[in-house]
Each structure stands twice: as structure tokens, then as C-alpha cells.
PDB file of C-alpha atoms in Angstrom:
ATOM      1  CA  MET A   6      -9.062 -10.532  -5.569  1.00 58.00           C
ATOM      2  CA  ASP A   7      -6.729 -10.933  -2.606  1.00 87.00           C
ATOM      3  CA  TYR A   8      -5.608  -8.063  -0.399  1.00 89.00           C
ATOM      4  CA  LYS A   9      -2.229  -7.642  -2.137  1.00 90.00           C
ATOM      5  CA  ASN A  10      -3.884  -7.117  -5.495  1.00 89.00           C
ATOM      6  CA  LYS A  11      -6.284  -4.619  -3.891  1.00 92.00           C
ATOM      7  CA  ILE A  12      -3.323  -2.712  -2.443  1.00 94.00           C
ATOM      8  CA  ILE A  13      -1.546  -2.708  -5.807  1.00 93.00           C
ATOM      9  CA  GLN A  14      -4.713  -1.586  -7.568  1.00 93.00           C
ATOM     10  CA  THR A  15      -5.122   1.302  -5.104  1.00 95.00           C
ATOM     11  CA  VAL A  16      -1.502   2.412  -5.583  1.00 96.00           C
ATOM     12  CA  ASN A  17      -2.002   2.193  -9.363  1.00 95.00           C
ATOM     13  CA  GLN A  18      -5.083   4.380  -9.030  1.00 96.00           C
ATOM     14  CA  PHE A  19      -3.031   6.940  -7.121  1.00 97.00           C
ATOM     15  CA  TYR A  20      -0.395   7.016  -9.841  1.00 96.00           C
ATOM     16  CA  VAL A  21      -2.792   7.064 -12.797  1.00 95.00           C
ATOM     17  CA  GLU A  22      -5.864   8.932 -11.577  1.00 94.00           C
ATOM     18  CA  CYS A  23      -4.096  11.416  -9.336  1.00 97.00           C
ATOM     19  CA  VAL A  24      -0.419  11.919 -10.148  1.00 97.00           C
ATOM     20  CA  GLU A  25      -0.782  11.619 -13.934  1.00 96.00           C
ATOM     21  CA  GLU A  26      -3.854  13.870 -13.958  1.00 95.00           C
ATOM     22  CA  PHE A  27      -1.947  16.400 -11.872  1.00 96.00           C
ATOM     23  CA  LYS A  28       0.949  16.307 -14.339  1.00 95.00           C
ATOM     24  CA  GLU A  29      -1.486  17.008 -17.176  1.00 94.00           C
ATOM     25  CA  ALA A  30      -2.968  19.922 -15.227  1.00 93.00           C
ATOM     26  CA  GLU A  31       0.539  21.192 -14.504  1.00 92.00           C
ATOM     27  CA  LEU A  32       1.399  21.060 -18.223  1.00 92.00           C
ATOM     28  CA  LYS A  33      -1.788  22.958 -19.075  1.00 89.00           C
ATOM     29  CA  ILE A  34      -0.949  25.611 -16.496  1.00 88.00           C
ATOM     30  CA  ALA A  35       2.611  25.896 -17.807  1.00 86.00           C
ATOM     31  CA  SER A  36       1.353  26.138 -21.380  1.00 81.00           C
ATOM     32  CA  ASP A  37      -1.029  28.934 -20.385  1.00 75.00           C
ATOM     33  CA  SER A  38       1.907  30.799 -18.818  1.00 68.00           C
ATOM     34  CA  LYS A  39       4.074  30.899 -21.933  1.00 61.00           C
ATOM     35  CA  PHE A  40       4.957  34.287 -23.369  1.00 52.00           C
ATOM     36  CA  ARG A  41       3.155  33.677 -26.658  1.00 51.00           C
ATOM     37  CA  THR A  42      -0.137  33.363 -24.761  1.00 50.00           C
ATOM     38  CA  ILE A  43       0.320  36.651 -22.964  1.00 57.00           C
ATOM     39  CA  PHE A  44      -2.718  38.243 -24.608  1.00 60.00           C
ATOM     40  CA  ARG A  45      -4.980  35.203 -24.309  1.00 64.00           C
ATOM     41  CA  LYS A  46      -7.344  35.035 -21.354  1.00 77.00           C
ATOM     42  CA  LYS A  47      -6.222  32.499 -18.762  1.00 82.00           C
ATOM     43  CA  ASP A  48      -8.634  29.950 -17.341  1.00 86.00           C
ATOM     44  CA  TYR A  49      -7.631  30.155 -13.682  1.00 90.00           C
ATOM     45  CA  LYS A  50     -11.012  28.869 -12.529  1.00 93.00           C
ATOM     46  CA  GLY A  51     -10.709  25.831 -14.810  1.00 92.00           C
ATOM     47  CA  ASN A  52      -7.183  25.168 -13.558  1.00 93.00           C
ATOM     48  CA  ILE A  53      -8.382  25.384  -9.967  1.00 95.00           C
ATOM     49  CA  GLU A  54     -11.160  22.885 -10.710  1.00 95.00           C
ATOM     50  CA  LEU A  55      -8.675  20.491 -12.343  1.00 94.00           C
ATOM     51  CA  LEU A  56      -6.421  20.649  -9.301  1.00 96.00           C
ATOM     52  CA  LYS A  57      -9.322  20.222  -6.885  1.00 97.00           C
ATOM     53  CA  GLY A  58     -10.449  17.178  -8.874  1.00 96.00           C
ATOM     54  CA  CYS A  59      -6.992  15.600  -8.569  1.00 96.00           C
ATOM     55  CA  LYS A  60      -6.977  16.227  -4.829  1.00 97.00           C
ATOM     56  CA  LYS A  61     -10.495  14.856  -4.387  1.00 97.00           C
ATOM     57  CA  ARG A  62      -9.642  11.612  -6.221  1.00 97.00           C
ATOM     58  CA  ALA A  63      -6.591  11.153  -3.999  1.00 97.00           C
ATOM     59  CA  GLN A  64      -8.645  11.690  -0.848  1.00 96.00           C
ATOM     60  CA  HIS A  65     -11.111   8.967  -1.842  1.00 96.00           C
ATOM     61  CA  LEU A  66      -8.506   6.207  -2.188  1.00 96.00           C
ATOM     62  CA  LYS A  67      -8.936   3.493   0.434  1.00 94.00           C
ATOM     63  CA  PHE A  68      -6.740   0.533   1.329  1.00 93.00           C
ATOM     64  CA  PRO A  69      -8.007  -2.869   2.536  1.00 85.00           C
ATOM     65  CA  THR A  70      -6.295  -2.559   5.928  1.00 79.00           C
ATOM     66  CA  GLY A  71      -8.546  -5.081   7.671  1.00 83.00           C
ATOM     67  CA  ASP A  72      -7.522  -7.897   5.321  1.00 82.00           C
ATOM     68  CA  ILE A  73      -3.770  -7.648   5.946  1.00 89.00           C
ATOM     69  CA  PRO A  74      -2.209 -10.343   8.144  1.00 91.00           C
ATOM     70  CA  LYS A  75      -0.260  -9.014  11.134  1.00 89.00           C
ATOM     71  CA  GLY A  76       3.052 -10.360   9.861  1.00 92.00           C
ATOM     72  CA  ASP A  77       2.851  -8.737   6.425  1.00 92.00           C
ATOM     73  CA  THR A  78       5.144  -5.789   7.066  1.00 94.00           C
ATOM     74  CA  ASP A  79       5.746  -5.210   3.338  1.00 94.00           C
ATOM     75  CA  SER A  80       2.072  -4.440   2.711  1.00 94.00           C
ATOM     76  CA  LYS A  81       1.874  -2.219   5.763  1.00 94.00           C
ATOM     77  CA  GLU A  82       4.997  -0.330   4.676  1.00 96.00           C
ATOM     78  CA  LEU A  83       3.646   0.177   1.159  1.00 96.00           C
ATOM     79  CA  ILE A  84       0.361   1.489   2.550  1.00 96.00           C
ATOM     80  CA  ARG A  85       2.211   3.793   4.964  1.00 96.00           C
ATOM     81  CA  LEU A  86       4.349   5.221   2.170  1.00 97.00           C
ATOM     82  CA  THR A  87       1.397   5.616  -0.190  1.00 97.00           C
ATOM     83  CA  GLU A  88      -0.694   7.354   2.452  1.00 97.00           C
ATOM     84  CA  GLY A  89       2.254   9.680   3.100  1.00 97.00           C
ATOM     85  CA  ALA A  90       2.514  10.354  -0.633  1.00 98.00           C
ATOM     86  CA  ILE A  91      -1.218  11.090  -0.748  1.00 98.00           C
ATOM     87  CA  ARG A  92      -0.874  13.594   2.108  1.00 98.00           C
ATOM     88  CA  GLN A  93       2.052  15.247   0.332  1.00 98.00           C
ATOM     89  CA  PHE A  94       0.101  15.218  -2.928  1.00 98.00           C
ATOM     90  CA  ASN A  95      -2.754  17.048  -1.204  1.00 98.00           C
ATOM     91  CA  ARG A  96      -0.323  19.700   0.086  1.00 98.00           C
ATOM     92  CA  LEU A  97       1.079  20.067  -3.430  1.00 98.00           C
ATOM     93  CA  CYS A  98      -2.403  20.493  -4.909  1.00 98.00           C
ATOM     94  CA  ASP A  99      -3.229  23.088  -2.227  1.00 98.00           C
ATOM     95  CA  ALA A 100      -0.072  25.047  -3.062  1.00 97.00           C
ATOM     96  CA  TYR A 101      -0.883  25.040  -6.778  1.00 96.00           C
ATOM     97  CA  ILE A 102      -4.469  26.037  -6.048  1.00 97.00           C
ATOM     98  CA  GLN A 103      -3.229  28.971  -3.951  1.00 96.00           C
ATOM     99  CA  MET A 104      -0.969  30.004  -6.827  1.00 94.00           C
ATOM    100  CA  GLN A 105      -3.855  29.939  -9.303  1.00 94.00           C
ATOM    101  CA  ILE A 106      -6.066  31.906  -6.915  1.00 94.00           C
ATOM    102  CA  ALA A 107      -3.355  34.558  -6.498  1.00 93.00           C
ATOM    103  CA  LEU A 108      -2.891  34.814 -10.269  1.00 90.00           C
ATOM    104  CA  GLN A 109      -6.649  35.052 -10.749  1.00 91.00           C
ATOM    105  CA  LYS A 110      -6.844  37.881  -8.199  1.00 91.00           C
ATOM    106  CA  LYS A 111      -3.997  39.693  -9.900  1.00 87.00           C
ATOM    107  CA  ALA A 112      -5.679  39.303 -13.314  1.00 84.00           C
ATOM    108  CA  GLN A 113      -8.883  40.752 -11.869  1.00 88.00           C
ATOM    109  CA  GLY A 114      -6.987  43.778 -10.583  1.00 87.00           C
ATOM    110  CA  GLU A 115      -7.075  42.827  -6.927  1.00 88.00           C
ATOM    111  CA  GLY A 116      -3.991  43.560  -4.887  1.00 82.00           C
ATOM    112  CA  VAL A 117      -1.500  40.719  -4.684  1.00 85.00           C
ATOM    113  CA  SER A 118       1.862  41.909  -3.459  1.00 89.00           C
ATOM    114  CA  TYR A 119       5.081  40.643  -4.953  1.00 89.00           C
ATOM    115  CA  ALA A 120       6.129  39.296  -1.535  1.00 93.00           C
ATOM    116  CA  GLU A 121       2.868  37.351  -1.223  1.00 93.00           C
ATOM    117  CA  TYR A 122       3.220  35.911  -4.726  1.00 90.00           C
ATOM    118  CA  LYS A 123       6.887  35.047  -4.113  1.00 94.00           C
ATOM    119  CA  ASP A 124       5.942  33.213  -0.890  1.00 96.00           C
ATOM    120  CA  ILE A 125       3.208  31.212  -2.655  1.00 95.00           C
ATOM    121  CA  TYR A 126       5.592  30.362  -5.495  1.00 94.00           C
ATOM    122  CA  ARG A 127       8.333  29.276  -3.058  1.00 96.00           C
ATOM    123  CA  ARG A 128       5.863  27.074  -1.201  1.00 97.00           C
ATOM    124  CA  SER A 129       4.667  25.412  -4.412  1.00 95.00           C
ATOM    125  CA  GLN A 130       8.267  24.681  -5.378  1.00 96.00           C
ATOM    126  CA  GLU A 131       9.038  23.214  -1.936  1.00 97.00           C
ATOM    127  CA  GLU A 132       5.938  21.026  -2.060  1.00 97.00           C
ATOM    128  CA  SER A 133       6.891  19.855  -5.561  1.00 96.00           C
ATOM    129  CA  VAL A 134      10.390  18.856  -4.425  1.00 98.00           C
ATOM    130  CA  ALA A 135       8.943  17.056  -1.381  1.00 98.00           C
ATOM    131  CA  MET A 136       6.430  15.238  -3.618  1.00 97.00           C
ATOM    132  CA  ASN A 137       9.177  14.056  -5.947  1.00 97.00           C
ATOM    133  CA  ARG A 138      11.176  12.718  -2.973  1.00 97.00           C
ATOM    134  CA  GLN A 139       8.082  10.967  -1.643  1.00 97.00           C
ATOM    135  CA  LEU A 140       7.350   9.372  -5.029  1.00 97.00           C
ATOM    136  CA  GLN A 141      10.941   8.165  -5.418  1.00 97.00           C
ATOM    137  CA  GLU A 142      10.770   6.406  -2.074  1.00 97.00           C
ATOM    138  CA  LEU A 143       7.363   4.947  -2.899  1.00 97.00           C
ATOM    139  CA  ASP A 144       8.548   3.764  -6.328  1.00 96.00           C
ATOM    140  CA  LEU A 145      11.346   1.702  -4.803  1.00 95.00           C
ATOM    141  CA  VAL A 146       9.110  -0.101  -2.349  1.00 96.00           C
ATOM    142  CA  TYR A 147       6.240  -0.441  -4.824  1.00 96.00           C
ATOM    143  CA  THR A 148       8.403  -2.052  -7.514  1.00 92.00           C
ATOM    144  CA  ASP A 149       9.723  -4.664  -5.069  1.00 91.00           C
ATOM    145  CA  TYR A 150       6.216  -5.287  -3.733  1.00 92.00           C
ATOM    146  CA  MET A 151       4.794  -5.908  -7.210  1.00 88.00           C
ATOM    147  CA  GLU A 152       7.557  -8.388  -8.012  1.00 85.00           C
ATOM    148  CA  ASP A 153       6.941 -10.269  -4.767  1.00 80.00           C
ATOM    149  CA  ALA A 154       3.168 -10.338  -5.312  1.00 71.00           C
ATOM    150  CA  ASP A 155       3.411 -11.734  -8.875  1.00 66.00           C
ATOM    151  CA  TYR A 156       0.979  -9.044  -9.960  1.00 58.00           C
ATOM    152  CA  ASP A 157      -0.133  -8.909 -13.574  1.00 57.00           C
ATOM    153  CA  VAL A 158       0.654  -5.269 -14.415  1.00 54.00           C
ATOM    154  CA  TYR A 159      -1.735  -5.302 -17.372  1.00 53.00           C
ATOM    155  CA  GLU A 160      -4.716  -6.367 -15.270  1.00 56.00           C
ATOM    156  CA  PHE A 161      -5.282  -2.789 -14.097  1.00 50.00           C
ATOM    157  CA  LEU A 162      -5.185  -1.375 -17.612  1.00 49.00           C
TER     158      LEU A 162
END
């Protein structure tokens, strides 16, 4: 497998194993927060573990930087953008983890002030918006890169 296919495979892993898993965790968290589940015990610890797992998978992604020719600016740009998206993804996971920890403390009767909760919520929303911007930029470059590399999109699946 040449270096371009390795880069594409790593970006695919980020999208599938990290971003998609995070979205599933986010849906689970949102489902747990619905009004009809108000009397059901929430699994904050499980949610935290899901989020930590997403973050850990993202941190273990590695690109074949040594194999890239010096003149291949497209590959270097894609790697730069993906690494930036991974850093942003880690910040997003941290913000969601902090939110779950605060909710867990509140459920256990520990003091979490409204101002503290509001700040954590605001931060998670800001990180989510930043992540979406980062993914939009990455999507544009990634789509062009895959077309130029003649990558078989079904090879990864």
C-alpha cells in the first residue's frame, strides 16, 4: 500500500472510529437527557468511558510522514488538517467529559453551581461549533485528495 492510501486509510479511521463513535455517544447522552427518562438512573460513568474511548482512538492515529515526498503538498496539507481536527476532537471530548462529570456530581448531591455548569455547557457548545468548522474544512480537502489519488472507497470497508 502506498503512502497516499495509508493517509486516506488513517483519515477514514478518524471519521469512522472516532467521529462516528462520538456521534453515537452524543446521541446516547442526548437520549438519556430527555424528559421521559427523568426518573431513570443515568449512566454518567458509562458515558465518560465512551467519550474517553473515542478520544483514545483519535490519539493513537498515526500518519506515514516519512514516506511522503517533499513536493507532495496535498498530502502534507491533508495531514495538517486532519491532525488539527484530531486536536479539536480531543478538546471536544474533554468538554463533554467535563459536562458528564459535572452532571454526575450533581446527581450524587455534590455542589455544582449553576454558573459552573453554564460555563461547562458554553465551552462544550463552542468546542462543538469549532469541531464542525474543522470537519468542513477537512472534508473539502479530503474529497479532492481522494479523487486525485484514485482511491477505492470500498477498500476500507
